[in-house]
XYZ file of C-alpha atoms in Angstrom:
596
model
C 132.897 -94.434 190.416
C 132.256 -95.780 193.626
C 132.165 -94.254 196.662
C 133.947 -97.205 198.670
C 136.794 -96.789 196.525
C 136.852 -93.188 196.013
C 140.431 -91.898 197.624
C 138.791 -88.999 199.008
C 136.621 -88.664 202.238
C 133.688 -86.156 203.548
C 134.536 -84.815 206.953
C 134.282 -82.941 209.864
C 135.924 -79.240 209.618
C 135.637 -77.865 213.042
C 134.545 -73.835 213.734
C 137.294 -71.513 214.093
C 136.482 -68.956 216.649
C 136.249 -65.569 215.658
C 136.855 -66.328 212.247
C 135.087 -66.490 209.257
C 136.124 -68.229 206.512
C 134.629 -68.366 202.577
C 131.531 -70.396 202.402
C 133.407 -72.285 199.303
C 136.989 -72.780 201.013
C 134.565 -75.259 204.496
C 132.857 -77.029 201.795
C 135.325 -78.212 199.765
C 137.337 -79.065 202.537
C 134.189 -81.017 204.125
C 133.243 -83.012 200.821
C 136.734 -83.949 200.483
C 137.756 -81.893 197.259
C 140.417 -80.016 198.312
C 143.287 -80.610 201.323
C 145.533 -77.728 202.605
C 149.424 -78.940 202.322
C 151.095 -75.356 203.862
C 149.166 -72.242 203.408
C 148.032 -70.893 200.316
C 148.744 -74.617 199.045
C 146.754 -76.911 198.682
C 146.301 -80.500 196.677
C 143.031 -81.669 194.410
C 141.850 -84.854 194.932
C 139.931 -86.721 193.060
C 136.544 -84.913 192.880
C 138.079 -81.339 192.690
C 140.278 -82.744 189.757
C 137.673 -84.054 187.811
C 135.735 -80.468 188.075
C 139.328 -78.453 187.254
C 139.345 -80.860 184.092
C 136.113 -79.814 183.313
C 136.807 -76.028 183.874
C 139.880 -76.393 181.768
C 138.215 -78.228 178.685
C 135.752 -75.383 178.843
C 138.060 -72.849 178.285
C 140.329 -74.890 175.631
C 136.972 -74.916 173.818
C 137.198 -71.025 173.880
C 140.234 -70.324 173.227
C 140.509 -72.873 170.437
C 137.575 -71.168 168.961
C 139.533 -67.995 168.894
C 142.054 -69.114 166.859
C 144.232 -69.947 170.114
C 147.096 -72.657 169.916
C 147.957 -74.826 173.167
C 151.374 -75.043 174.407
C 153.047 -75.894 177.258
C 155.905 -73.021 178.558
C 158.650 -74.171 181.514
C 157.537 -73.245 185.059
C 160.887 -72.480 185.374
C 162.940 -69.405 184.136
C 166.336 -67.951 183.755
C 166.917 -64.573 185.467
C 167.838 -63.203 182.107
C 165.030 -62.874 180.160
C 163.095 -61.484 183.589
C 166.309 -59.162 183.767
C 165.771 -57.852 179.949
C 161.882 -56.286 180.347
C 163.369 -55.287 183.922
C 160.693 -57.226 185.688
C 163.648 -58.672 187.738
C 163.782 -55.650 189.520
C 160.838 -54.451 189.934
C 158.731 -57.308 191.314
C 159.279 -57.697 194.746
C 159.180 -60.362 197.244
C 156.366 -62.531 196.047
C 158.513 -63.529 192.694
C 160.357 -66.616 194.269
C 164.223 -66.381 192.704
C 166.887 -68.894 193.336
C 169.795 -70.440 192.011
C 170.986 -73.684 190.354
C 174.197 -75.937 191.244
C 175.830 -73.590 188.358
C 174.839 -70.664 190.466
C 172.910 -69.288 187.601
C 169.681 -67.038 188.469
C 166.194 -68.782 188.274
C 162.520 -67.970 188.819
C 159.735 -69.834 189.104
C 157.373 -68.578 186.566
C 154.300 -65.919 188.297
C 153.498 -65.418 184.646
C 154.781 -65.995 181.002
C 154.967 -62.837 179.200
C 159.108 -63.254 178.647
C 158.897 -67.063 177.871
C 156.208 -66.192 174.857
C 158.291 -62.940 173.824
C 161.651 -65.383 173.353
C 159.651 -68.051 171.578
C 158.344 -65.256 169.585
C 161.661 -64.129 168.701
C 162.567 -67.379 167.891
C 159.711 -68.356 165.593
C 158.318 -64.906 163.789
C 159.661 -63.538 161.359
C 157.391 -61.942 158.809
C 154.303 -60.309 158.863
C 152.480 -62.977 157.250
C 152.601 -65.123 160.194
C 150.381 -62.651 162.246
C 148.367 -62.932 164.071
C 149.317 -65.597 166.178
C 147.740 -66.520 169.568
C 149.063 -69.116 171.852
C 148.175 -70.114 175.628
C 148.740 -72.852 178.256
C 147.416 -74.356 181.426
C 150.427 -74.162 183.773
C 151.134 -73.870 187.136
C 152.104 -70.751 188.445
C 153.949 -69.675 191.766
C 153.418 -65.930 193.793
C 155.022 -66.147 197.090
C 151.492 -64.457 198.322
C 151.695 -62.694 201.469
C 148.425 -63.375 202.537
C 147.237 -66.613 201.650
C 143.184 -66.687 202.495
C 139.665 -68.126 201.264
C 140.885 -71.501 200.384
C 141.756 -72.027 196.737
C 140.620 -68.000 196.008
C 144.264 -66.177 196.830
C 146.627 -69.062 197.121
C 150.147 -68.857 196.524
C 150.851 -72.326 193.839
C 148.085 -72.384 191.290
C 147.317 -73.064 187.912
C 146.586 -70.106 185.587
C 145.565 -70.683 181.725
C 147.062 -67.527 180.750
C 147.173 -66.669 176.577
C 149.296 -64.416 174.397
C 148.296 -62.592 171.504
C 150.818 -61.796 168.608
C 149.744 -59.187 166.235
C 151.654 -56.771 163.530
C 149.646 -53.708 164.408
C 147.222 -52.182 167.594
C 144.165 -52.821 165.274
C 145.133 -56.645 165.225
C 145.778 -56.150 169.350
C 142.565 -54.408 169.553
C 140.547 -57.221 167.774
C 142.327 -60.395 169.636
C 141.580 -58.149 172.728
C 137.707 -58.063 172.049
C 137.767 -61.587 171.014
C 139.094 -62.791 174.460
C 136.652 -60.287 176.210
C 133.870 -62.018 174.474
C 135.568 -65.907 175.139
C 136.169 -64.793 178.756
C 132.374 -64.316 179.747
C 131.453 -67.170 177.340
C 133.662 -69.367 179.898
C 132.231 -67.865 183.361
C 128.764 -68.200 181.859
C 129.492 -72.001 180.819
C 130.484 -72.401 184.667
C 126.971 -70.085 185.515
C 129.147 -67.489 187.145
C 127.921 -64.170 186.977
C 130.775 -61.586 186.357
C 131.201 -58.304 185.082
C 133.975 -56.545 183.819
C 135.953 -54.020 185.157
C 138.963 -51.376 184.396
C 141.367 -52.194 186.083
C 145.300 -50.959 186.473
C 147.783 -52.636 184.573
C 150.307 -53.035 187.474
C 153.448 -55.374 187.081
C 152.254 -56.716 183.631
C 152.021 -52.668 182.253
C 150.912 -51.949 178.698
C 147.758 -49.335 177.927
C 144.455 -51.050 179.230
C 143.159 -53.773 181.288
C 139.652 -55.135 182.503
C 139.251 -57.549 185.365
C 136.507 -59.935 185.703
C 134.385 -59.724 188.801
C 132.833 -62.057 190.462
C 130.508 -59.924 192.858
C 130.867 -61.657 196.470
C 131.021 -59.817 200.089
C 134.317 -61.834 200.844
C 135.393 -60.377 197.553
C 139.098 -58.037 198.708
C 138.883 -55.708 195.468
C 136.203 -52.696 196.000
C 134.788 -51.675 192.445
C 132.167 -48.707 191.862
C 129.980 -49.008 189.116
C 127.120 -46.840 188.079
C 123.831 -47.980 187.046
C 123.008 -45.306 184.749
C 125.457 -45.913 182.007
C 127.455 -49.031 183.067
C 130.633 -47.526 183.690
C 132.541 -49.578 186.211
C 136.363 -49.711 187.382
C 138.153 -51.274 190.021
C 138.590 -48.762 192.765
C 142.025 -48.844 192.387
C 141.880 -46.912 189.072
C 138.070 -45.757 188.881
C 137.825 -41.565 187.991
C 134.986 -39.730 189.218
C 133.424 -36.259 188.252
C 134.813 -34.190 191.327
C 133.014 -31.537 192.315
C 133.165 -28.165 191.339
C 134.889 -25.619 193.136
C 133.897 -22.428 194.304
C 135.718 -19.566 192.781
C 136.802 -17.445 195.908
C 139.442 -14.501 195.199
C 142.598 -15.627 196.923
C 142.834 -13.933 200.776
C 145.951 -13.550 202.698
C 147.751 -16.873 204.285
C 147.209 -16.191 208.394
C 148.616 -19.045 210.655
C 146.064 -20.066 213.538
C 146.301 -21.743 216.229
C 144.317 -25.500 216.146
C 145.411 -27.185 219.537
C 144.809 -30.922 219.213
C 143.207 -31.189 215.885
C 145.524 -33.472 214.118
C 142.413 -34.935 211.878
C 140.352 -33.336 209.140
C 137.437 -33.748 211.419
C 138.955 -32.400 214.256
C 139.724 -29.381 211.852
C 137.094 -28.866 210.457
C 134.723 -28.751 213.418
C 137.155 -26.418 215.217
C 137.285 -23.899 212.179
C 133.667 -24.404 211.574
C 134.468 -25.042 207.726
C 133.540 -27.954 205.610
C 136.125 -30.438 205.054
C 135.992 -29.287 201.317
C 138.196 -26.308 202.425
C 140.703 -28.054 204.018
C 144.119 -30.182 202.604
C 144.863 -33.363 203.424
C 148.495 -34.550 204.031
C 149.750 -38.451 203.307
C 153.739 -38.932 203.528
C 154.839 -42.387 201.937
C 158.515 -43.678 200.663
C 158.398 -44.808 197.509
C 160.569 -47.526 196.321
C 161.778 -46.068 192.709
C 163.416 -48.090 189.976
C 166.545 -46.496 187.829
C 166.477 -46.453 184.580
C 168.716 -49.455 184.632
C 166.069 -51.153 186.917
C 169.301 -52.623 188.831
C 169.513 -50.113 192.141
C 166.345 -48.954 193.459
C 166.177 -45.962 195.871
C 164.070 -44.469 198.229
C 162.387 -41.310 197.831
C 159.552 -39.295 200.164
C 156.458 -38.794 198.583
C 154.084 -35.587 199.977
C 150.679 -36.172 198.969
C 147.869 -33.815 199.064
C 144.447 -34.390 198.290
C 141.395 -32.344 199.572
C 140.702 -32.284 203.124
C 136.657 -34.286 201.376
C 138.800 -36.701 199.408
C 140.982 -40.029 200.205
C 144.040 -40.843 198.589
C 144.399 -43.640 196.268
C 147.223 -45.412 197.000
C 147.404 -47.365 193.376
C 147.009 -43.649 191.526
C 149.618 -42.546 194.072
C 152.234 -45.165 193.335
C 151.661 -44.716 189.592
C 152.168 -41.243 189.711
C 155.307 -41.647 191.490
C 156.470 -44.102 189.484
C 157.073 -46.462 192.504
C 157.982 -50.392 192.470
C 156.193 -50.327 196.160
C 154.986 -47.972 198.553
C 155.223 -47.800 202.601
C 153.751 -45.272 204.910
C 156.648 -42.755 206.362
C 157.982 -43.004 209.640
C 157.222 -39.783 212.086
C 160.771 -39.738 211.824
C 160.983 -39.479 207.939
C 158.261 -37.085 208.199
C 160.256 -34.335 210.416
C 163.772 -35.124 208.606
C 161.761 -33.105 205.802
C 160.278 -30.595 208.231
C 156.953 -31.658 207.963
C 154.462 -32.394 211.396
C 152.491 -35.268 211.201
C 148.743 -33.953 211.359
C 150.055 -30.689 211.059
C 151.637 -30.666 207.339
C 151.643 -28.961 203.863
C 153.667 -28.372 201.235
C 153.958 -24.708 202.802
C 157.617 -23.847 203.508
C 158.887 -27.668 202.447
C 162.544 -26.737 201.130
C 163.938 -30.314 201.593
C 165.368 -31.700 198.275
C 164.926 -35.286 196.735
C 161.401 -35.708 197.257
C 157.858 -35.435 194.959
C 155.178 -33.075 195.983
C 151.865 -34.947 194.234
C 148.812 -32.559 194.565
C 145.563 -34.281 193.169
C 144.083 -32.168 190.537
C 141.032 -30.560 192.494
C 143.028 -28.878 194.850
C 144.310 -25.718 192.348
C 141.060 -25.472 191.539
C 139.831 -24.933 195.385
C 140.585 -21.520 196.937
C 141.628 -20.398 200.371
C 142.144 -24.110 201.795
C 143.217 -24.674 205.877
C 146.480 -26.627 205.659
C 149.296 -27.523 208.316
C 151.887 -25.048 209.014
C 154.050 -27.488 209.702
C 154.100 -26.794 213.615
C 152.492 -28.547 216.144
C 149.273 -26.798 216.896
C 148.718 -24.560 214.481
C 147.329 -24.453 210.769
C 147.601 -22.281 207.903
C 143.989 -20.730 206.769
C 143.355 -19.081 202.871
C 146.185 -21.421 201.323
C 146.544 -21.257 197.542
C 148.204 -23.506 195.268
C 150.558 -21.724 193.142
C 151.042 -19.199 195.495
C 152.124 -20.627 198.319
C 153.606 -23.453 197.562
C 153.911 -26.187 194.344
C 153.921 -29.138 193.343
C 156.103 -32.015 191.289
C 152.959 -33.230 189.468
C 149.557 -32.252 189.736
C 147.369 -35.512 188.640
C 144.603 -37.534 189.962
C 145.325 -38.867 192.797
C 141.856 -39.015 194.840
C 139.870 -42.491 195.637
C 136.222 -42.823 194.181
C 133.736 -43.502 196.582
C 130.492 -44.673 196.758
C 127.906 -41.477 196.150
C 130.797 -40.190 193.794
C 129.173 -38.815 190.505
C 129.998 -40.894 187.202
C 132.842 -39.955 185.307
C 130.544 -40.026 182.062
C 127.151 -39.284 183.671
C 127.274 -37.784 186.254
C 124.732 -40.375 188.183
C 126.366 -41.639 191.579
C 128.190 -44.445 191.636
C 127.992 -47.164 194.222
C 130.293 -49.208 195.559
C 130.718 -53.143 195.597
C 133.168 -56.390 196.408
C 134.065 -58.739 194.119
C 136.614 -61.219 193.679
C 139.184 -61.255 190.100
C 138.325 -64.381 188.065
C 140.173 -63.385 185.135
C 142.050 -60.158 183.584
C 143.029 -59.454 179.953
C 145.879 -56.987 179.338
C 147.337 -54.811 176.236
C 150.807 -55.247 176.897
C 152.092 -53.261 173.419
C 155.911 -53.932 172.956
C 156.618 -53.543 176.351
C 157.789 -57.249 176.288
C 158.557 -57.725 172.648
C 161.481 -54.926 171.937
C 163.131 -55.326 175.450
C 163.126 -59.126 174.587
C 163.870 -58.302 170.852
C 161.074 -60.161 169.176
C 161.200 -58.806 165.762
C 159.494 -59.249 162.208
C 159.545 -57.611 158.661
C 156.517 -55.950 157.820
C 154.974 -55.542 154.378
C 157.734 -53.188 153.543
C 160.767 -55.124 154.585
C 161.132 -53.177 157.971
C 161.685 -54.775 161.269
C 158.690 -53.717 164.119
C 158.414 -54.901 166.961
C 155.445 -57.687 167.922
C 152.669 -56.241 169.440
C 151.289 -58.199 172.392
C 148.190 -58.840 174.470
C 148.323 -61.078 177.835
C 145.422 -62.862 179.537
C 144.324 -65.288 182.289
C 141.969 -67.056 184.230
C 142.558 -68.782 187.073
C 141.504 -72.014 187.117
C 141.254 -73.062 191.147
C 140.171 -69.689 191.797
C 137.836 -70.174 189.228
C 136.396 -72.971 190.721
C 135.876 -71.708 194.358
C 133.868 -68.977 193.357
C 131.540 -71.200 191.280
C 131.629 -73.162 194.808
C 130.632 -69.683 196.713
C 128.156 -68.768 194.148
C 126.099 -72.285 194.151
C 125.675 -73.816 197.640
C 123.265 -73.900 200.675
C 123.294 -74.715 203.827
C 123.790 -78.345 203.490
C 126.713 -78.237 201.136
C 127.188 -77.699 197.370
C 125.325 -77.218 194.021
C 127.798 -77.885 191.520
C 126.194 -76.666 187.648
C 126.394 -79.589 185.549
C 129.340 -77.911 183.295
C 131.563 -78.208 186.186
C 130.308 -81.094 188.472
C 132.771 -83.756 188.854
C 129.803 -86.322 187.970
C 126.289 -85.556 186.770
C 124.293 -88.719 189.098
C 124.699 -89.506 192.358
C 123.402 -92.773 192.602
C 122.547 -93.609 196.715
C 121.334 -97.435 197.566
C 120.550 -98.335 201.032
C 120.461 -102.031 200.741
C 118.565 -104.085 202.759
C 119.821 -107.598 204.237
C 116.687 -109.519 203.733
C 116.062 -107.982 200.415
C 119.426 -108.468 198.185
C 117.303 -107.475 194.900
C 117.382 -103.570 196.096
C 121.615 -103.874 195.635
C 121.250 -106.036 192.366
C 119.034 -103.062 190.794
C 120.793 -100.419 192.048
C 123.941 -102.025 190.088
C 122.263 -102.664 187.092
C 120.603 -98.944 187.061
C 124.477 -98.004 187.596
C 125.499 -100.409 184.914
C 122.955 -98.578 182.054
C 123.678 -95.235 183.205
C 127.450 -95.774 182.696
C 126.601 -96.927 178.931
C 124.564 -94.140 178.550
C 127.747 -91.894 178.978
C 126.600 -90.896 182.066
C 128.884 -90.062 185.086
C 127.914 -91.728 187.942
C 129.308 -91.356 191.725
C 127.799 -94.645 193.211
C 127.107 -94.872 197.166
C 127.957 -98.351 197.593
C 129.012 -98.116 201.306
C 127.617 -100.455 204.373
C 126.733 -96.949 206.348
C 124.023 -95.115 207.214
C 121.461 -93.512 205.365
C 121.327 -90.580 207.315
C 125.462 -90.323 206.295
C 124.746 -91.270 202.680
C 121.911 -88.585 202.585
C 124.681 -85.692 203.950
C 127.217 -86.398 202.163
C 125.168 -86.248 198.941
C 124.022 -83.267 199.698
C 127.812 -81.874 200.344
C 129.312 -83.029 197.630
C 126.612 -81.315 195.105
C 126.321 -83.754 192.013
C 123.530 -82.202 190.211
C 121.216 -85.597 190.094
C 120.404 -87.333 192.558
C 118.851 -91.386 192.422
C 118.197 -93.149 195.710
C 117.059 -96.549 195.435
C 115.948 -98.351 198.713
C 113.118 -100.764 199.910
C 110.937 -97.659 200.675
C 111.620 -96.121 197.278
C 110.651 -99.530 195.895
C 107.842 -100.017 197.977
C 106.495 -96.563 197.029
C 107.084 -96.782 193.132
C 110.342 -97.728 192.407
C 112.865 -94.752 192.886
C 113.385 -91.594 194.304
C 114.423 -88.807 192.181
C 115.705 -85.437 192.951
C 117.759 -82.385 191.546
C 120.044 -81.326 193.877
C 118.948 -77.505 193.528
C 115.531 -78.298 194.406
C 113.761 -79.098 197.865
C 111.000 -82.029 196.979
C 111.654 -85.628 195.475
C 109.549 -87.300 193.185
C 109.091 -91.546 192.735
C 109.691 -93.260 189.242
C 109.984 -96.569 188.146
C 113.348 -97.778 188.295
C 112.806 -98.822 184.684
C 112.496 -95.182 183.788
C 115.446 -93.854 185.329
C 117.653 -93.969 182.678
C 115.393 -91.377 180.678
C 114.471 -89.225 183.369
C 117.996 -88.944 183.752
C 118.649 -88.209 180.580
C 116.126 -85.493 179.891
C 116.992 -84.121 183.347
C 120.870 -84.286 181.643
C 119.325 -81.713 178.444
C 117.653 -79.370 180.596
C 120.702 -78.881 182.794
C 123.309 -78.586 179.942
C 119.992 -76.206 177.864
C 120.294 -74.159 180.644
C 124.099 -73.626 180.311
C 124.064 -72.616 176.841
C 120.927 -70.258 177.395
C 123.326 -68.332 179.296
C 126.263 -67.608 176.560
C 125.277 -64.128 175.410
C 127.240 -61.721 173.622
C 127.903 -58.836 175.719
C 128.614 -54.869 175.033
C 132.302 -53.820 174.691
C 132.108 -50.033 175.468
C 135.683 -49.178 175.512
């Protein structure tokens, strides 16, 4: 290709002040890979493309080699089938609904668990046809509240996301494995580190999920791992060992006075007590689902964790069983006769809402908690005593320092970004849609299912963030949207230096090499930057120093120094500097540990 035709142009992306935006997001924009149309949507042109073709032959190869069939599912839903696993209703306002001239309820598809569930209806019958696994690369639509980082949370994207079909949960189990295995064969054919993760299961449900991390400071998703034993979970669902109680005889509940101590801290310096003996209070209004999934109410949610501990929100709203969660309103808070920095559970008579008590606090004696009066705290508090609870479950955060769950080493905490998640669905999908077959005994079972995606522009900006310097980008040569960047800077007394640099183009191309060809009447100094934006792994510059001084200059992009070669050896320097690069890519597929 040459670069005075290529559609797309390097430019200037001025500093935003005060902001700081991912490292991967300025340089694509800068190179000319990517261009913003609204936010959180953007367009590929023609470099980006050719690296998302790349990114999503690598991962056909991996999911063919798992069995996996390509198909392409409508971006476009009716309500209906969304309406029968109750999704409908419980998704919120980032699935985009709307109606056609027939007035008939649409969606545009976040996700294709329903669409593969009616096909499988549709097209299994009998056990013998399992299992099955199918996937697509499709564009996908979340009406994303907060759009940021470029192409890594966007709200129009394209997701390959794949569906296993299996007769049993030992046929799940094994499809599962096989695509935990595929996934970090993919990320380490785009030389992305990544771990994996537990994760929650959210909107998609089922029994297990791991993420896939890409470990990066602009990363929104906190995980704690622990070196010890390799346990790791997304924050959001991670257990910890909590620490042991003292056992303490129960003493008599005595209201104090605590004038303007409406924080733990506050508390617990003006008791002189560790925090560890003191409650914590959280009031939120849960958005509940019926059973019919068609009118949701609103119910109060009292929260209590120890006065040492934070409350996870994501344990919290799976606990309650919620669609969504919101903090309460002061208001909300004293129409139950609570006081906010001044509540417990103590005396709460009002009806309709959950008292959720994470699991450490029965176990801790003689706790300070709010008397539910401005001013004034309740000292030796005992649950079961004096006062109860809906459900008693985990609902504390893990934090960094936290001991292991299986250990007992402390865990530390870290950001990372989700490339790709994998999901156990069961029949969640499968019997509300119906999908059916006869098993060995002439019995109809539901179709067990497993759900899993990658995606793909996401994908690609954090292989931007994870290669670059401070000149621009340092595309791996899986992904690269051409392996040689071929640079003349002809010379108008001296047409030979063009005429070679054609004819080097001319043999690379029938080598099968990609070539992006500078061509342009511009500077060097431009030609020079915006080689080193754009990031094609090879570089050749051919001028009338170069041939002056041997012939041409070669460089890898990764590396600081050039070296001179004859121009007549270019085409094999390239092409041994071609089977290192792609060596190194396959030196990297491993097969990892699955300990879960």
């Amino acid at each position: 290709m040459r670069m005075s035709k290529l559609f797309s142009q390097t430019t200037y992306i001025p500093d935003k002040e005060g902001e700081k935006d991912a490292s991967s997001n300025e340089l694509m924009l800068r190179a000319g890979y990517i261009r913003q149309l609204a936010a959180g949507i953007y367009s590929y042109l023609p470099l980006a493309k050719r690296s998302i073709n790349k990114i999503e032959n690598i991962i056909r190869d991996e999911m063919n080699a798992i069995d996996g069939q390509e198909i392409t599912m409508p971006v476009v839903h009716p309500a209906e089938i969304w309406q029968q696993t109750g999704r409908w209703y419980q998704i919120g306002s980032e699935m985009s609904r709307f109606q056609d001239r027939h007035n008939r309820d649409m969606v545009l598809a976040m996700t294709h668990e329903e669409v593969v569930a009616t096909l499988a209806k549709q097209e299994i019958k009998s056990y013998k046809q399992l299992p099955a696994m199918v996937y697509h690369l499709q564009t996908k639509w979340r009406d994303e509240g907060r759009p940021r980082s470029g192409l890594i949370r966007v709200r129009e994207f394209t997701m390959k996301d794949s569906y296993s079909l299996d007769k049993d949960e030992e046929g799940l189990d094994k499809q599962y494995r096989a695509h935990y295995q595929a996934y970090f064969n993919i990320f380490n054919r785009c030389l992305l580190p990544s771990i994996a993760v537990g994760s929650d299961t959210g909107m998609m449900g089922g029994s297990q999920a791991h993420e896939y991390m890409y470990l990066t400071d602009i990363g929104e998703d906190t995980l704690l791992l622990c070196d010890s034993c390799g346990f790791a979970d997304n924050q959001q669902v991670a257990a910890f060992k909590k620490p042991q109680a003292e056992t303490e005889e129960a003493k008599p509940m005595e209201k104090v006075a605590t004038p303007d101590t409406n924080t733990i801290a506050a508390l617990a310096e003006l008791l002189d007590v560790p925090k560890s003996k003191t409650s914590k209070a959280v009031f939120m209004m849960a958005t509940i689902p019926t059973e019919d999934g068609k009118d949701d109410f609103e119910q109060f949610i009292f929260a209590v964790v120890r006065g040492d501990m934070e409350v996870n929100e994501t344990k919290l709203s799976n606990a309650a069983g919620a669609k969504s969660m919101r903090p309460a309103t002061v208001a909300e808070i004293e129409a139950i006769g609570g006081v906010a920095g001044y509540a417990s559970p103590v005396g709460i008579t009002a009806e309709d809402i959950q008292i959720i008590v994470d699991d450490l606090v029965p176990d801790s004696s003689n706790l300070v908690a709010g008397a539910n009066e401005a001013g004034y705290h309740y000292i030796n508090c005992n649950y079961g005593r004096d006062f109860e609870a809906t459900l008693v479950t985990d609902i504390a955060s893990a934090q960094e320092g936290d001991a292991c769950v299986n250990c007992g080493n402390s865990l530390k905490s870290t950001r990372g970004v989700e490339v790709g998640n994998i999901f156990k669905l069961g029949t969640k999908y499968s019997a509300a849609i119906g999908a059916q077959f006869l098993d060995n005994n002439g019995r109809q079972q539901p179709i067990i299912m497993g759900s899993y995606g990658i995606g793909v522009g996401r994908l690609l900006a954090c292989t931007a963030e994870e290669h670059h310097d401070e000149k621009g980008l340092i595309w791996p040569i899986s992904v690269a949207p051409y392996h040689v960047h071929l640079v003349v800077l002809p010379h108008k007394k001296d047409p030979s230096i063009l005429e070679q640099a054609e004819a080097v183009y001319e043999e690379l191309k029938a080598n099968g090499v990609e070539v992006l060809f500078d061509d342009r009447d511009i500077s060097p100094g431009v030609k020079f930057n915006d080689a080193d934006l754009i990031g094609i792994p090879v570089r050749v510059t051919i001028s009338s120093r170069s041939i002056k001084e041997g012939g041409s200059e070669f460089k890898l992009r990764r590396d600081a120094e050039a070296e001179m070669i004859p121009i007549a050896d270019v085409a094999g320097k390239v092409d041994a500097s071609l089977k290192m690069l792609w060596q190194e890519i396959d030196n990297g597929i491993v097969t990892v540990d699955m300990n879960f």
